[in-house]
Coordinates of C-alpha atoms in Angstrom, one line a residue:
M905 CA 59.5 121.1 -32.9
G906 CA 57.5 122.6 -35.7
I907 CA 58.9 124.7 -38.5
F908 CA 57.0 127.8 -37.1
S909 CA 58.5 127.3 -33.6
F910 CA 62.0 126.9 -35.1
N911 CA 61.7 130.0 -37.2
A912 CA 60.4 132.0 -34.2
I913 CA 63.4 130.9 -32.1
A914 CA 65.8 131.7 -35.0
L915 CA 64.2 135.1 -35.5
A916 CA 64.4 135.9 -31.8
F917 CA 68.1 134.9 -31.7
L918 CA 68.8 137.0 -34.8
L919 CA 67.0 140.0 -33.2
A920 CA 69.0 139.6 -30.0
I921 CA 72.2 139.7 -32.0
I922 CA 71.0 142.8 -34.0
S923 CA 69.9 144.5 -30.8
G924 CA 73.2 143.8 -29.1
A925 CA 75.0 145.2 -32.1
V926 CA 72.8 148.3 -32.2
N927 CA 73.3 148.9 -28.5
A928 CA 77.1 148.4 -28.6
C929 CA 79.5 151.3 -28.8
P930 CA 80.6 152.2 -32.4
P931 CA 83.6 150.3 -33.6
S932 CA 85.5 153.6 -34.0
D933 CA 85.0 154.3 -30.2
R934 CA 86.2 150.8 -29.4
E935 CA 89.3 151.2 -31.6
A936 CA 90.1 154.5 -30.1
L937 CA 90.1 153.1 -26.6
L938 CA 92.1 150.0 -27.6
A939 CA 94.7 152.4 -29.1
L940 CA 94.8 154.3 -25.8
S941 CA 95.3 151.1 -23.8
S942 CA 98.0 149.9 -26.1
S943 CA 100.0 153.0 -25.3
L944 CA 99.7 152.5 -21.6
K945 CA 101.3 149.8 -19.4
E946 CA 99.7 149.0 -16.0
P947 CA 101.5 146.0 -14.6
Y948 CA 99.8 145.4 -11.2
L949 CA 96.1 145.8 -11.3
G950 CA 95.1 144.6 -14.7
I951 CA 92.6 147.4 -15.2
F952 CA 92.6 146.8 -19.0
D953 CA 91.8 143.1 -18.7
S954 CA 88.1 144.1 -18.8
W955 CA 88.5 145.9 -22.1
K956 CA 87.4 142.9 -24.1
G957 CA 84.6 142.2 -26.5
T958 CA 82.9 144.3 -29.0
D959 CA 80.8 146.5 -26.7
C960 CA 83.0 149.0 -24.8
C961 CA 79.9 150.3 -23.1
S962 CA 79.5 147.1 -21.2
N963 CA 81.7 146.4 -18.2
W964 CA 84.8 148.1 -19.6
Y965 CA 86.5 149.5 -16.5
G966 CA 86.3 153.3 -16.2
I967 CA 84.2 153.7 -19.4
S968 CA 80.7 155.2 -19.5
C969 CA 78.5 155.8 -22.5
D970 CA 75.5 157.8 -23.4
P971 CA 72.5 155.4 -22.9
T972 CA 70.8 156.7 -26.1
T973 CA 73.6 157.0 -28.6
H974 CA 76.0 154.5 -27.0
R975 CA 78.9 156.8 -27.7
V976 CA 81.7 156.9 -25.1
T977 CA 81.2 160.0 -22.8
D978 CA 83.5 159.3 -19.8
V979 CA 87.0 157.8 -19.5
S980 CA 87.8 157.8 -15.8
L981 CA 91.0 156.0 -14.7
R982 CA 92.3 157.1 -11.3
G983 CA 95.4 155.6 -9.6
E984 CA 94.8 156.7 -6.1
S985 CA 93.8 154.4 -3.2
E986 CA 90.2 155.6 -3.1
D987 CA 89.5 153.9 -6.5
P988 CA 87.3 150.8 -6.1
I989 CA 89.7 148.6 -8.1
L990 CA 92.5 149.3 -5.7
Q991 CA 90.3 148.4 -2.7
K992 CA 88.9 145.3 -4.4
T993 CA 92.4 143.9 -5.1
G994 CA 93.7 144.8 -1.6
H995 CA 96.4 146.9 -3.2
S996 CA 97.6 149.0 -0.2
S997 CA 99.2 151.8 -2.2
S998 CA 98.2 153.8 -5.2
G999 CA 98.5 152.5 -8.7
Y1000 CA 101.4 152.9 -11.2
M1001 CA 101.2 153.2 -14.9
T1002 CA 103.6 154.1 -17.6
G1003 CA 103.4 155.0 -21.3
T1004 CA 101.8 157.9 -23.0
I1005 CA 98.3 159.3 -23.7
N1006 CA 97.5 158.2 -27.3
P1007 CA 96.0 161.0 -29.5
S1008 CA 93.5 158.4 -30.5
I1009 CA 91.5 159.6 -27.5
C1010 CA 90.5 162.6 -29.5
Q1011 CA 88.4 160.4 -31.8
L1012 CA 85.9 160.1 -29.0
D1013 CA 84.2 163.3 -30.0
R1014 CA 81.3 162.9 -27.6
L1015 CA 83.7 162.8 -24.6
T1016 CA 82.6 164.9 -21.6
T1017 CA 85.1 163.6 -19.0
L1018 CA 88.7 162.5 -19.3
I1019 CA 90.4 161.5 -16.1
I1020 CA 93.8 159.8 -16.3
A1021 CA 95.1 160.8 -12.9
D1022 CA 97.6 159.8 -10.2
W1023 CA 99.5 157.1 -12.1
K1024 CA 102.9 158.7 -11.6
G1025 CA 104.7 157.2 -14.6
I1026 CA 102.6 158.4 -17.6
A1027 CA 104.9 160.6 -19.6
G1028 CA 104.9 162.4 -23.0
E1029 CA 102.9 165.4 -24.0
I1030 CA 99.2 166.3 -23.6
P1031 CA 97.7 165.6 -27.0
S1032 CA 97.0 169.0 -28.6
C1033 CA 93.9 167.5 -30.2
L1034 CA 92.2 167.4 -26.8
A1035 CA 91.4 171.1 -27.4
S1036 CA 89.1 170.0 -30.3
L1037 CA 86.7 168.0 -28.1
P1038 CA 83.7 170.3 -28.1
N1039 CA 81.8 168.5 -25.3
L1040 CA 84.7 168.1 -22.8
R1041 CA 83.7 169.3 -19.3
V1042 CA 86.4 167.7 -17.1
L1043 CA 90.1 167.3 -18.0
D1044 CA 92.0 165.8 -15.1
L1045 CA 95.5 164.5 -15.7
I1046 CA 96.9 165.3 -12.2
G1047 CA 99.8 163.2 -10.7
N1048 CA 101.6 161.9 -13.7
S1049 CA 104.9 162.7 -15.4
L1050 CA 103.5 164.6 -18.4
S1051 CA 105.8 167.1 -20.0
G1052 CA 105.6 169.6 -22.9
K1053 CA 103.2 172.5 -23.0
I1054 CA 99.6 173.0 -22.3
P1055 CA 97.8 173.0 -25.7
D1056 CA 97.7 176.5 -27.2
Q1057 CA 94.1 176.1 -28.2
I1058 CA 92.9 175.0 -24.8
G1059 CA 90.6 178.0 -24.8
N1060 CA 88.4 176.3 -27.4
L1061 CA 86.9 174.1 -24.7
Q1062 CA 83.9 176.3 -24.0
K1063 CA 82.2 173.7 -21.8
L1064 CA 85.2 172.9 -19.7
T1065 CA 84.5 173.3 -15.9
V1066 CA 87.5 171.5 -14.4
L1067 CA 91.1 171.7 -15.7
N1068 CA 93.5 169.8 -13.4
L1069 CA 97.1 169.4 -14.7
A1070 CA 98.8 169.6 -11.3
D1071 CA 101.8 167.5 -10.2
N1072 CA 103.4 166.9 -13.6
K1073 CA 106.4 168.2 -15.5
I1074 CA 104.6 170.6 -17.8
N1075 CA 106.6 173.5 -19.0
G1076 CA 106.2 176.6 -21.2
E1077 CA 103.8 179.5 -20.5
I1078 CA 100.2 179.5 -19.5
P1079 CA 98.4 179.8 -22.9
S1080 CA 96.8 183.1 -23.5
S1081 CA 93.7 181.3 -24.7
I1082 CA 93.0 179.9 -21.2
V1083 CA 91.1 183.1 -20.3
Q1084 CA 88.5 182.1 -22.9
L1085 CA 87.3 179.2 -20.8
S1086 CA 84.1 180.9 -19.8
S1087 CA 82.7 177.9 -18.0
L1088 CA 85.8 177.1 -16.0
K1089 CA 85.3 176.7 -12.2
H1090 CA 88.4 174.8 -11.0
L1091 CA 91.9 175.4 -12.3
D1092 CA 94.9 173.6 -10.9
L1093 CA 98.3 173.9 -12.6
S1094 CA 100.3 173.6 -9.4
N1095 CA 103.6 171.8 -9.1
N1096 CA 104.8 172.0 -12.7
L1097 CA 107.6 173.8 -14.5
L1098 CA 105.5 176.7 -15.9
T1099 CA 107.2 179.9 -16.8
G1100 CA 106.2 183.3 -18.0
E1101 CA 103.5 185.5 -16.5
V1102 CA 99.9 185.0 -15.4
P1103 CA 97.9 186.3 -18.3
A1104 CA 97.0 190.0 -17.6
N1105 CA 93.3 189.3 -18.4
F1106 CA 93.1 186.3 -16.1
G1107 CA 90.2 188.0 -14.5
N1108 CA 88.1 187.2 -17.5
L1109 CA 87.5 183.7 -15.9
K1110 CA 84.4 185.0 -14.2
M1111 CA 83.1 181.5 -13.2
L1112 CA 86.3 180.4 -11.5
S1113 CA 86.2 179.5 -7.8
R1114 CA 89.6 178.0 -7.4
A1115 CA 92.9 179.1 -9.1
L1116 CA 95.8 177.0 -7.9
L1117 CA 99.1 178.0 -9.6
S1118 CA 101.7 177.3 -6.9
G1119 CA 105.0 175.6 -7.2
N1120 CA 106.0 176.8 -10.7
Q1121 CA 108.5 179.3 -12.0
L1122 CA 106.0 182.1 -12.9
T1123 CA 107.3 185.6 -13.1
G1124 CA 105.7 189.1 -13.6
T1125 CA 103.2 190.7 -11.3
I1126 CA 99.8 189.7 -9.9
P1127 CA 97.2 190.7 -12.5
I1128 CA 94.9 193.5 -11.2
S1129 CA 92.1 191.9 -13.2
I1130 CA 91.9 189.1 -10.6
G1131 CA 90.1 191.6 -8.4
N1132 CA 87.1 191.3 -10.7
M1133 CA 86.6 187.5 -10.2
Y1134 CA 83.6 187.7 -8.0
R1135 CA 83.3 183.9 -7.6
L1136 CA 86.9 183.2 -6.7
A1137 CA 87.2 181.7 -3.2
D1138 CA 90.7 180.2 -3.3
L1139 CA 93.8 181.8 -4.9
D1140 CA 97.2 180.2 -4.5
I1141 CA 100.2 181.6 -6.4
S1142 CA 102.8 180.6 -3.8
R1143 CA 106.3 179.3 -4.5
N1144 CA 106.8 181.2 -7.7
K1145 CA 108.9 184.2 -8.7
I1146 CA 106.1 186.8 -8.7
Q1147 CA 107.3 190.4 -8.2
G1148 CA 105.7 193.7 -7.6
Q1149 CA 103.1 194.8 -5.1
I1150 CA 100.0 193.0 -3.8
P1151 CA 97.0 194.6 -5.6
A1152 CA 94.7 196.2 -3.0
Q1153 CA 91.8 194.9 -5.1
L1154 CA 92.4 191.4 -3.6
G1155 CA 91.1 192.7 -0.3
K1156 CA 87.8 193.7 -1.8
M1157 CA 86.8 190.3 -3.2
K1158 CA 83.6 189.2 -1.5
V1159 CA 84.1 185.4 -1.5
L1160 CA 87.8 185.1 -1.4
A1161 CA 88.5 182.9 1.6
T1162 CA 92.1 181.6 1.0
L1163 CA 94.9 183.8 -0.4
D1164 CA 98.4 182.2 -0.5
L1165 CA 101.1 184.4 -2.0
G1166 CA 103.9 182.9 0.1
S1167 CA 107.5 182.3 -1.2
N1168 CA 107.6 184.9 -4.0
M1169 CA 109.5 188.1 -4.6
L1170 CA 106.7 190.5 -3.6
T1171 CA 107.7 194.0 -2.4
G1172 CA 106.0 197.1 -1.1
E1173 CA 103.6 197.4 1.8
I1174 CA 100.7 195.1 2.7
P1175 CA 97.5 196.8 1.5
P1176 CA 95.2 197.6 4.5
A1177 CA 92.2 196.2 2.5
V1178 CA 93.8 192.7 2.4
L1179 CA 94.4 192.5 6.2
G1180 CA 91.1 194.2 6.9
S1181 CA 89.1 191.7 4.7
T1182 CA 86.3 190.1 6.7
G1183 CA 86.1 187.2 4.3
L1184 CA 89.7 186.0 4.3
G1185 CA 90.2 183.0 6.6
I1186 CA 93.6 181.9 5.5
L1187 CA 96.3 184.4 4.5
N1188 CA 99.9 183.5 3.7
L1189 CA 102.2 186.3 2.7
S1190 CA 105.4 184.7 4.2
R1191 CA 108.8 184.6 2.6
N1192 CA 108.6 187.7 0.4
S1193 CA 110.2 191.1 0.7
L1194 CA 107.2 193.0 2.1
E1195 CA 108.0 196.1 4.1
G1196 CA 106.4 198.9 6.2
N1197 CA 104.2 198.5 9.2
I1198 CA 101.5 195.8 9.6
P1199 CA 98.3 197.7 9.0
D1200 CA 96.3 198.1 12.2
V1201 CA 93.0 197.3 10.7
F1202 CA 91.7 194.2 12.5
G1203 CA 88.2 194.2 14.0
P1204 CA 85.4 192.1 15.5
K1205 CA 84.7 190.6 12.0
S1206 CA 88.3 189.5 11.4
Y1207 CA 88.4 185.7 11.5
F1208 CA 91.8 184.1 10.5
M1209 CA 92.3 180.4 10.9
A1210 CA 95.9 181.1 9.7
L1211 CA 97.7 184.4 9.2
D1212 CA 101.4 184.1 8.2
L1213 CA 103.5 187.2 7.6
S1214 CA 106.8 185.6 8.5
F1215 CA 110.2 186.1 6.7
N1216 CA 109.6 189.6 5.4
N1217 CA 111.0 193.1 6.2
L1218 CA 108.0 194.3 8.2
K1219 CA 108.7 196.9 11.0
G1220 CA 106.9 198.7 13.7
P1221 CA 104.7 197.2 16.4
V1222 CA 102.4 194.2 16.5
P1223 CA 98.9 195.7 15.7
G1224 CA 96.9 196.2 18.8
S1225 CA 93.7 195.7 16.9
L1226 CA 94.5 192.0 16.6
S1227 CA 93.1 191.8 20.1
S1228 CA 89.7 192.7 18.8
A1229 CA 89.6 190.0 16.1
K1230 CA 86.8 187.5 16.5
F1231 CA 89.3 184.6 16.0
V1232 CA 93.0 184.1 15.1
G1233 CA 94.1 180.5 15.1
H1234 CA 97.7 180.3 13.8
L1235 CA 99.7 183.5 13.7
D1236 CA 103.3 183.8 12.5
L1237 CA 105.1 187.2 12.6
S1238 CA 108.6 185.7 13.0
H1239 CA 111.7 186.8 11.1
N1240 CA 110.8 190.4 10.5
H1241 CA 112.0 193.7 12.1
L1242 CA 109.1 194.2 14.5
C1243 CA 109.6 196.1 17.7
G1244 CA 107.7 197.0 20.8
T1245 CA 105.5 195.2 23.3
I1246 CA 103.3 192.3 22.3
P1247 CA 99.7 193.1 23.1
V1248 CA 98.0 191.1 25.8
G1249 CA 94.7 189.1 25.7
T1250 CA 93.2 187.0 22.9
P1251 CA 94.7 185.7 20.6
F1252 CA 98.1 186.4 22.1
D1253 CA 97.5 184.4 25.3
H1254 CA 97.5 181.1 23.3
L1255 CA 100.5 181.8 21.0
E1256 CA 104.0 180.4 21.4
A1257 CA 107.2 182.2 21.2
S1258 CA 107.9 180.9 17.7
S1259 CA 105.2 183.2 16.4
F1260 CA 107.4 186.2 17.3
D1261 CA 110.9 184.8 17.0
S1262 CA 113.7 186.6 15.2
N1263 CA 112.4 190.2 15.3
D1264 CA 114.4 193.3 16.2
C1265 CA 113.1 194.2 19.6
L1266 CA 109.8 192.6 20.5
C1267 CA 109.1 191.8 24.1
G1268 CA 106.3 190.7 26.4
N1269 CA 104.5 187.3 26.8
P1270 CA 105.3 184.8 25.3
L1271 CA 108.8 186.3 24.8
K1272 CA 110.9 187.8 27.6
T1273 CA 109.4 190.6 29.6
C1274 CA 110.1 194.2 28.6

């Protein structure tokens, strides 16, 4: 082999090495990820076994990088059964991981997606420095054992569209800065230990389509400002300690399809605008202290897949206008103080006696005849 050929091969080899180094993720990103993995223990699936070598952009499980800058943009580690690694290993149940989320994750300043979800055993606090990641769009830490508070400066994440912290042990109040998340579309804080009130200016979250706050220890009243959230389709504040009356503004929201206020301490009468809403398809007001008559405001545009008013202090008759509703699937008026004859026809002809049980003096099909 001539000297020229040897030099050409050596040069090509050197260029390949340089090219690989240039295309690899920066050492700082790699070190941040290794610090994260060192704080987590996953005994069954070996998901961190692939986190080897100098290039964390190449075949590191759950890691994605920007193709131009080679900076880490996505960390996506899910422990539920839909994840490919669980299917590939034949693991029949969801994954399990313990440890904590190392603040080193905040060194990934180009991060747009952080998903460490459904591992059950990951504990400790949410690193407060996550609120300093300017490009973060998705923060999903559902289904762990995280405790402590939601970072006070969470409102700094101006690009955040998804915030999912459900099914943890997070306590403290909802940070007031949360209403500054002007891009937020999906908020799920359900099934935690949150206390305090829903921020009065919660309605500032104009882009929000889902607000899920159920299963906490929230107090105070339902903010009237929620009525201004013209994109909100799903509002769930059930299983809290919310008091006061139901704002009539909730019945005037154009796209609100699901409203769940069940299992609270709400009082007063049901606003006619709420029951008369033609957009609501699921309405749960059960297990409160609502009183007065059920507004007789149903019509041919009323379409309820589920309407639950059970376990309240409602009185008077079953509204006759329910017969004119386009559709009523599940109806529960039990455990109130209703009285009179149950109307005939649709939807009453397909309902069971349990829909009307434990009232003062209701009669007629499906209960005993009057």
